[in-house]
Amino acid sequence: MTSPVQALVLVGGKGTRLRPLTLSAPKPMLPTAGAPFLTHLLSRIREAGITDVVLGTSYQAQVFADHYGDGADLGLNLTYVTEDVPLGTGGGIRNVYDALTADTVLVFNGDVLGGTDIRDVLDTHQKSGAEVTLHLVRVGDPRAFGCVPTDADGRVTAFLEKTQDPPTNQINAGTYVFNRSVIGEIPAGRAVSVEREVFPSLLAQGRHIHAHVDDAYWRDMGTPEDFVRGSADLVRGIAPSPAVAKPCGESLVLEGAQVAADAVLIGGTVVGRGARIGSGARLDGAVVFDGAGVEAGAVVERSIIGFDAVIGSHALVRDTVVGDGAKVGARCELLRGARVWPGVELPDNGIRFSTDV
């Protein structure tokens, strides 16, 4: 017996904007508020009553299967389909066609943190009679995104590239509902863009593409800044997730972590399993991965500290990514988007870095 709706989550990207963290793990598997980021999305899918999920993998594909297995721990039935070469969003959707058994397929980009009730998007698709439905969100400044205008009935009329004078504040939120038959029309075996090829082609044919538009929480987690903010929003309850039992306040300290009594943890900080936070340390909007250490008097703001990395005493780390196993020396300053690569050891000399090291 097949399910009436399947979900497809595209998790094949290399996550280059989050390097060096994604050298050791795919972006959707990076820890976010106590769980791999993908777990928050899978939990939302399950909450919507959808249990049959296909993961479209490519980069480090085995990591997903090793962690989730058949999906039973999340109440899901997971199927894995791997791309041998990157195929883009449209090509990735087409690549899983043979694994799709439902007539209605919900497609998610695996790097988006959202708060929309998935059932509402499905309801819009079913009531409109569309062949494809797009979830659009309204944003305050749409200039950094492609815009998607709609008519008075909610039908999509165009897909526009980034512009300094956008005609609408509606942007593509990276969630789609496809009739399975439409997926079968996407060219197979090559890279295809849904935004630049699939959707414009359907519109040119006069096909019905509808929009579900709302103001729900939405964030693309592809950059260090957005990853930090998204993690903090999950901790503070601003971004909803069934994988977070309840809002945690200003910080989330996971099992086995050791935090000095006089350390300050604010801004939605996460301290990973087995991590160590020293006396007088101050963490504001920090994401500290499992096994990492922040020594006495150090300050970490809006930064990600990789697995088993160490921040030396009285160091200042701000708007920075520190790779797995790296060691930042005492009194060092890391500022303005610096990235410390895995295993690098910075000396105890108080040098300031604002570039990659």
CSV table of C-alpha atoms in Angstrom, one decimal:
chain,number,residue,atom,x,y,z
A,1,MET,CA,0.0,0.0,0.0
A,2,THR,CA,1.4,3.4,-0.9
A,3,SER,CA,1.1,6.6,1.1
A,4,PRO,CA,-1.0,9.5,-0.4
A,5,VAL,CA,1.9,11.9,0.2
A,6,GLN,CA,5.6,11.4,0.2
A,7,ALA,CA,8.3,13.9,1.2
A,8,LEU,CA,11.6,14.3,-0.6
A,9,VAL,CA,14.4,16.1,1.2
A,10,LEU,CA,17.4,17.3,-1.0
A,11,VAL,CA,20.6,16.9,1.1
A,12,GLY,CA,23.2,16.5,-1.6
A,13,GLY,CA,25.0,19.9,-1.4
A,14,LYS,CA,28.6,20.2,-0.2
A,15,GLY,CA,28.0,23.2,2.1
A,16,THR,CA,31.0,25.2,0.8
A,17,ARG,CA,29.8,28.4,2.6
A,18,LEU,CA,30.1,26.6,5.9
A,19,ARG,CA,33.6,25.2,5.4
A,20,PRO,CA,35.7,24.1,7.2
A,21,LEU,CA,32.8,22.5,9.3
A,22,THR,CA,31.5,20.7,6.3
A,23,LEU,CA,34.8,19.0,5.5
A,24,SER,CA,33.9,16.3,8.1
A,25,ALA,CA,30.1,16.3,7.9
A,26,PRO,CA,27.4,17.3,5.4
A,27,LYS,CA,25.7,20.6,6.2
A,28,PRO,CA,22.4,19.0,7.2
A,29,MET,CA,24.2,16.8,9.8
A,30,LEU,CA,25.9,19.6,11.7
A,31,PRO,CA,24.6,19.8,15.3
A,32,THR,CA,21.9,22.5,15.7
A,33,ALA,CA,20.2,23.0,19.1
A,34,GLY,CA,21.1,19.5,20.3
A,35,ALA,CA,20.4,17.5,17.1
A,36,PRO,CA,21.6,17.3,13.5
A,37,PHE,CA,19.9,20.1,11.6
A,38,LEU,CA,18.1,17.6,9.4
A,39,THR,CA,16.4,16.1,12.4
A,40,HIS,CA,14.4,19.3,12.9
A,41,LEU,CA,13.1,19.2,9.4
A,42,LEU,CA,12.3,15.4,9.5
A,43,SER,CA,10.5,16.0,12.8
A,44,ARG,CA,8.3,18.7,11.2
A,45,ILE,CA,7.5,16.3,8.4
A,46,ARG,CA,6.5,13.6,10.8
A,47,GLU,CA,4.4,16.1,12.8
A,48,ALA,CA,2.5,16.8,9.6
A,49,GLY,CA,1.5,13.1,9.4
A,50,ILE,CA,3.9,12.2,6.6
A,51,THR,CA,5.9,9.1,7.3
A,52,ASP,CA,7.3,8.1,3.9
A,53,VAL,CA,10.4,10.1,3.2
A,54,VAL,CA,13.1,10.0,0.5
A,55,LEU,CA,16.5,11.6,1.1
A,56,GLY,CA,18.3,12.7,-2.1
A,57,THR,CA,21.9,12.4,-1.1
A,58,SER,CA,25.3,13.0,-2.8
A,59,TYR,CA,28.1,14.5,-0.7
A,60,GLN,CA,29.1,12.1,2.1
A,61,ALA,CA,25.9,10.1,1.4
A,62,GLN,CA,26.7,7.3,3.8
A,63,VAL,CA,26.7,9.6,6.8
A,64,PHE,CA,22.9,10.0,6.5
A,65,ALA,CA,22.2,6.3,6.4
A,66,ASP,CA,24.6,5.6,9.2
A,67,HIS,CA,22.8,8.1,11.5
A,68,TYR,CA,19.2,7.6,10.6
A,69,GLY,CA,19.0,4.0,9.3
A,70,ASP,CA,15.5,3.1,8.2
A,71,GLY,CA,14.1,6.1,10.0
A,72,ALA,CA,12.2,4.1,12.6
A,73,ASP,CA,13.6,6.1,15.6
A,74,LEU,CA,11.8,9.1,14.2
A,75,GLY,CA,8.6,7.2,13.2
A,76,LEU,CA,9.6,7.4,9.5
A,77,ASN,CA,10.2,5.1,6.6
A,78,LEU,CA,13.4,6.5,5.0
A,79,THR,CA,14.6,5.7,1.5
A,80,TYR,CA,18.0,6.9,0.2
A,81,VAL,CA,18.7,7.8,-3.4
A,82,THR,CA,22.3,9.0,-4.2
A,83,GLU,CA,23.4,11.3,-7.1
A,84,ASP,CA,26.7,10.1,-8.6
A,85,VAL,CA,27.3,13.7,-9.9
A,86,PRO,CA,25.7,16.9,-8.7
A,87,LEU,CA,22.5,17.5,-10.6
A,88,GLY,CA,21.1,20.7,-9.2
A,89,THR,CA,17.7,21.1,-7.5
A,90,GLY,CA,15.7,20.0,-10.6
A,91,GLY,CA,18.0,17.2,-11.5
A,92,GLY,CA,18.1,16.0,-7.9
A,93,ILE,CA,14.3,15.9,-7.9
A,94,ARG,CA,14.2,13.9,-11.1
A,95,ASN,CA,16.9,11.6,-9.9
A,96,VAL,CA,14.6,10.1,-7.2
A,97,TYR,CA,11.6,9.6,-9.6
A,98,ASP,CA,11.7,5.9,-9.5
A,99,ALA,CA,11.6,5.9,-5.7
A,100,LEU,CA,8.4,8.0,-5.6
A,101,THR,CA,5.2,6.0,-5.3
A,102,ALA,CA,2.7,8.7,-4.2
A,103,ASP,CA,0.9,11.0,-6.5
A,104,THR,CA,1.7,14.0,-4.4
A,105,VAL,CA,5.3,14.8,-3.4
A,106,LEU,CA,6.5,17.5,-1.0
A,107,VAL,CA,10.0,18.6,-1.8
A,108,PHE,CA,12.3,20.4,0.7
A,109,ASN,CA,15.7,21.9,0.4
A,110,GLY,CA,17.6,20.3,3.3
A,111,ASP,CA,19.3,23.5,4.5
A,112,VAL,CA,16.2,25.7,5.3
A,113,LEU,CA,14.9,26.2,8.8
A,114,GLY,CA,11.2,27.0,8.6
A,115,GLY,CA,8.1,27.4,10.7
A,116,THR,CA,5.2,26.9,8.3
A,117,ASP,CA,2.7,24.2,9.0
A,118,ILE,CA,3.4,21.8,6.2
A,119,ARG,CA,-0.3,20.7,6.2
A,120,ASP,CA,-1.3,24.2,5.2
A,121,VAL,CA,0.9,24.1,2.1
A,122,LEU,CA,-0.5,20.7,1.1
A,123,ASP,CA,-4.0,22.1,1.7
A,124,THR,CA,-3.4,25.0,-0.7
A,125,HIS,CA,-2.1,22.6,-3.4
A,126,GLN,CA,-5.1,20.3,-3.1
A,127,LYS,CA,-7.7,23.1,-3.1
A,128,SER,CA,-6.1,25.0,-6.0
A,129,GLY,CA,-5.8,22.1,-8.3
A,130,ALA,CA,-2.3,23.1,-9.3
A,131,GLU,CA,0.3,20.8,-10.8
A,132,VAL,CA,3.0,22.5,-8.6
A,133,THR,CA,2.7,24.6,-5.5
A,134,LEU,CA,5.5,26.8,-4.2
A,135,HIS,CA,5.8,28.0,-0.6
A,136,LEU,CA,6.7,31.7,-0.7
A,137,VAL,CA,7.6,33.8,2.3
A,138,ARG,CA,7.3,37.6,2.6
A,139,VAL,CA,10.6,39.2,3.7
A,140,GLY,CA,11.5,42.8,4.7
A,141,ASP,CA,14.2,43.2,2.1
A,142,PRO,CA,13.8,40.9,-0.9
A,143,ARG,CA,16.7,42.4,-2.9
A,144,ALA,CA,19.0,39.5,-2.0
A,145,PHE,CA,16.6,36.9,-3.3
A,146,GLY,CA,14.8,36.0,-6.4
A,147,CYS,CA,11.2,37.2,-6.3
A,148,VAL,CA,8.1,35.3,-7.3
A,149,PRO,CA,5.1,37.5,-8.2
A,150,THR,CA,1.5,36.1,-8.1
A,151,ASP,CA,-1.8,37.2,-9.5
A,152,ALA,CA,-5.0,37.9,-7.4
A,153,ASP,CA,-5.9,34.2,-7.4
A,154,GLY,CA,-2.5,33.1,-6.1
A,155,ARG,CA,-1.1,31.7,-9.3
A,156,VAL,CA,2.6,32.2,-9.9
A,157,THR,CA,3.2,34.6,-12.9
A,158,ALA,CA,7.0,34.7,-13.1
A,159,PHE,CA,10.4,33.9,-11.6
A,160,LEU,CA,12.6,37.0,-11.3
A,161,GLU,CA,16.3,37.2,-10.6
A,162,LYS,CA,17.7,39.4,-7.8
A,163,THR,CA,17.0,43.1,-8.5
A,164,GLN,CA,17.4,46.4,-6.6
A,165,ASP,CA,13.8,47.2,-7.4
A,166,PRO,CA,11.8,44.0,-6.7
A,167,PRO,CA,8.1,44.1,-7.7
A,168,THR,CA,7.2,41.9,-4.7
A,169,ASN,CA,8.5,40.9,-1.3
A,170,GLN,CA,7.6,37.3,-1.9
A,171,ILE,CA,10.6,34.9,-2.2
A,172,ASN,CA,11.0,31.2,-2.9
A,173,ALA,CA,11.2,29.4,0.5
A,174,GLY,CA,12.6,26.2,-0.9
A,175,THR,CA,9.5,24.0,-0.3
A,176,TYR,CA,7.5,22.7,-3.2
A,177,VAL,CA,4.5,20.4,-3.8
A,178,PHE,CA,4.7,18.4,-7.1
A,179,ASN,CA,2.3,16.2,-8.8
A,180,ARG,CA,4.4,13.1,-9.4
A,181,SER,CA,3.7,13.2,-13.1
A,182,VAL,CA,5.4,16.7,-13.4
A,183,ILE,CA,8.6,15.3,-11.9
A,184,GLY,CA,8.6,12.7,-14.7
A,185,GLU,CA,8.8,15.5,-17.2
A,186,ILE,CA,12.1,16.9,-15.8
A,187,PRO,CA,15.0,16.0,-18.1
A,188,ALA,CA,16.9,13.0,-16.6
A,189,GLY,CA,20.6,12.5,-16.3
A,190,ARG,CA,21.8,16.1,-16.3
A,191,ALA,CA,21.9,19.1,-14.0
A,192,VAL,CA,18.7,21.0,-14.0
A,193,SER,CA,17.6,24.2,-12.1
A,194,VAL,CA,14.0,24.4,-11.0
A,195,GLU,CA,14.1,28.2,-10.7
A,196,ARG,CA,15.8,28.9,-14.1
A,197,GLU,CA,14.5,25.9,-16.2
A,198,VAL,CA,11.7,23.8,-14.8
A,199,PHE,CA,9.3,26.5,-13.4
A,200,PRO,CA,9.8,29.0,-16.3
A,201,SER,CA,9.2,26.2,-18.8
A,202,LEU,CA,5.9,25.2,-17.1
A,203,LEU,CA,4.8,28.8,-17.0
A,204,ALA,CA,5.6,29.2,-20.7
A,205,GLN,CA,3.3,26.2,-21.4
A,206,GLY,CA,0.5,27.8,-19.4
A,207,ARG,CA,0.6,25.2,-16.7
A,208,HIS,CA,-0.8,25.9,-13.2
A,209,ILE,CA,1.8,26.8,-10.6
A,210,HIS,CA,0.2,28.0,-7.4
A,211,ALA,CA,1.7,29.8,-4.4
A,212,HIS,CA,1.2,29.3,-0.7
A,213,VAL,CA,2.3,32.7,0.8
A,214,ASP,CA,2.8,33.4,4.5
A,215,ASP,CA,5.0,35.3,7.0
A,216,ALA,CA,6.2,32.2,8.9
A,217,TYR,CA,9.7,31.9,10.3
A,218,TRP,CA,12.2,31.1,7.5
A,219,ARG,CA,16.0,31.1,7.3
A,220,ASP,CA,18.5,29.6,4.8
A,221,MET,CA,21.1,28.0,7.1
A,222,GLY,CA,23.9,28.1,4.4
A,223,THR,CA,26.2,30.7,6.0
A,224,PRO,CA,27.9,30.8,9.4
A,225,GLU,CA,25.9,33.9,10.3
A,226,ASP,CA,22.6,32.3,9.5
A,227,PHE,CA,23.6,29.0,11.1
A,228,VAL,CA,24.4,30.7,14.3
A,229,ARG,CA,21.2,32.8,14.3
A,230,GLY,CA,19.0,29.8,13.3
A,231,SER,CA,20.5,27.7,16.1
A,232,ALA,CA,19.9,30.5,18.6
A,233,ASP,CA,16.3,30.9,17.4
A,234,LEU,CA,15.6,27.2,18.0
A,235,VAL,CA,17.0,27.4,21.5
A,236,ARG,CA,15.0,30.5,22.4
A,237,GLY,CA,11.8,29.1,20.8
A,238,ILE,CA,11.6,31.7,18.0
A,239,ALA,CA,11.9,28.9,15.4
A,240,PRO,CA,9.6,26.0,16.1
A,241,SER,CA,10.8,22.4,16.1
A,242,PRO,CA,9.3,19.2,17.5
A,243,ALA,CA,12.9,18.1,18.1
A,244,VAL,CA,13.3,20.8,20.8
A,245,ALA,CA,11.0,19.8,23.7
A,246,LYS,CA,10.5,23.4,24.8
A,247,PRO,CA,12.2,26.8,24.6
A,248,CYS,CA,15.4,26.7,26.6
A,249,GLY,CA,15.8,30.3,27.3
A,250,GLU,CA,19.2,31.9,26.8
A,251,SER,CA,21.2,28.7,26.5
A,252,LEU,CA,21.1,24.9,26.0
A,253,VAL,CA,23.7,22.8,27.8
A,254,LEU,CA,23.8,19.2,26.5
A,255,GLU,CA,24.5,16.0,28.4
A,256,GLY,CA,28.0,15.7,29.8
A,257,ALA,CA,29.0,19.3,29.3
A,258,GLN,CA,30.9,21.0,32.1
A,259,VAL,CA,30.2,24.7,32.6
A,260,ALA,CA,31.9,26.8,35.3
A,261,ALA,CA,29.5,28.4,37.8
A,262,ASP,CA,30.5,31.9,36.9
A,263,ALA,CA,30.5,31.4,33.1
A,264,VAL,CA,27.9,33.5,31.2
A,265,LEU,CA,25.8,31.8,28.5
A,266,ILE,CA,23.4,34.1,26.7
A,267,GLY,CA,21.9,34.7,23.3
A,268,GLY,CA,20.7,31.2,22.6
A,269,THR,CA,24.2,29.6,23.1
A,270,VAL,CA,24.5,25.9,22.7
A,271,VAL,CA,27.1,23.9,24.6
A,272,GLY,CA,27.7,20.4,23.1
A,273,ARG,CA,28.0,17.1,24.7
A,274,GLY,CA,31.2,16.7,26.7
A,275,ALA,CA,32.2,20.3,26.0
A,276,ARG,CA,34.0,22.4,28.7
A,277,ILE,CA,33.4,26.0,29.5
A,278,GLY,CA,35.9,27.6,31.9
A,279,SER,CA,35.6,30.1,34.7
A,280,GLY,CA,34.6,33.6,33.7
A,281,ALA,CA,34.1,32.6,30.1
A,282,ARG,CA,31.3,34.6,28.2
A,283,LEU,CA,29.4,33.0,25.4
A,284,ASP,CA,26.9,35.0,23.5
A,285,GLY,CA,25.1,33.3,20.6
A,286,ALA,CA,27.8,30.7,20.4
A,287,VAL,CA,27.5,27.2,19.0
A,288,VAL,CA,30.0,24.9,20.7
A,289,PHE,CA,30.2,21.4,19.2
A,290,ASP,CA,30.7,18.3,21.2
A,291,GLY,CA,34.0,17.9,23.0
A,292,ALA,CA,35.1,21.5,22.4
A,293,GLY,CA,36.6,23.6,25.2
A,294,VAL,CA,36.4,27.3,26.0
A,295,GLU,CA,39.0,28.2,28.6
A,296,ALA,CA,38.8,30.7,31.5
A,297,GLY,CA,38.0,34.3,30.6
A,298,ALA,CA,37.5,33.6,26.9
A,299,VAL,CA,34.8,35.5,25.0
A,300,VAL,CA,32.9,33.7,22.1
A,301,GLU,CA,30.3,35.8,20.3
A,302,ARG,CA,28.1,34.7,17.3
A,303,SER,CA,30.6,32.0,16.4
A,304,ILE,CA,30.8,28.2,15.8
A,305,ILE,CA,33.4,26.1,17.6
A,306,GLY,CA,34.0,22.8,15.9
A,307,PHE,CA,34.3,19.3,17.4
A,308,ASP,CA,37.1,19.1,20.0
A,309,ALA,CA,38.4,22.5,19.2
A,310,VAL,CA,39.9,24.6,22.1
A,311,ILE,CA,39.6,28.3,22.6
A,312,GLY,CA,42.5,29.5,24.9
A,313,SER,CA,42.1,31.6,28.0
A,314,HIS,CA,41.1,35.2,27.5
A,315,ALA,CA,40.8,34.8,23.7
A,316,LEU,CA,38.2,36.8,21.8
A,317,VAL,CA,36.3,35.0,19.1
A,318,ARG,CA,33.7,37.0,17.3
A,319,ASP,CA,31.8,36.2,14.0
A,320,THR,CA,34.2,33.3,13.4
A,321,VAL,CA,34.2,29.6,12.5
A,322,VAL,CA,36.8,27.4,14.3
A,323,GLY,CA,37.3,24.1,12.6
A,324,ASP,CA,37.4,20.6,14.3
A,325,GLY,CA,40.4,20.1,16.5
A,326,ALA,CA,41.8,23.6,16.1
A,327,LYS,CA,43.5,25.3,19.0
A,328,VAL,CA,43.2,29.1,19.5
A,329,GLY,CA,45.9,30.4,21.7
A,330,ALA,CA,45.4,32.5,24.8
A,331,ARG,CA,44.6,36.1,24.2
A,332,CYS,CA,44.2,35.6,20.4
A,333,GLU,CA,41.5,37.6,18.7
A,334,LEU,CA,39.5,36.2,15.8
A,335,LEU,CA,37.2,38.8,14.2
A,336,ARG,CA,35.0,39.6,11.2
A,337,GLY,CA,34.4,36.3,9.6
A,338,ALA,CA,37.8,34.7,10.1
A,339,ARG,CA,37.9,30.9,9.7
A,340,VAL,CA,40.4,28.6,11.5
A,341,TRP,CA,40.9,25.4,9.6
A,342,PRO,CA,40.8,21.9,11.3
A,343,GLY,CA,43.9,21.1,13.3
A,344,VAL,CA,45.5,24.5,13.1
A,345,GLU,CA,47.2,25.7,16.3
A,346,LEU,CA,47.4,29.4,17.0
A,347,PRO,CA,50.1,30.5,19.5
A,348,ASP,CA,49.5,32.2,22.8
A,349,ASN,CA,50.6,35.6,21.6
A,350,GLY,CA,47.5,37.8,21.4
A,351,ILE,CA,47.7,38.2,17.6
A,352,ARG,CA,44.5,39.5,15.9
A,353,PHE,CA,43.2,37.6,12.9
A,354,SER,CA,40.5,38.7,10.5
A,355,THR,CA,41.2,36.4,7.6
A,356,ASP,CA,41.4,32.6,7.2
A,357,VAL,CA,44.1,30.8,9.1
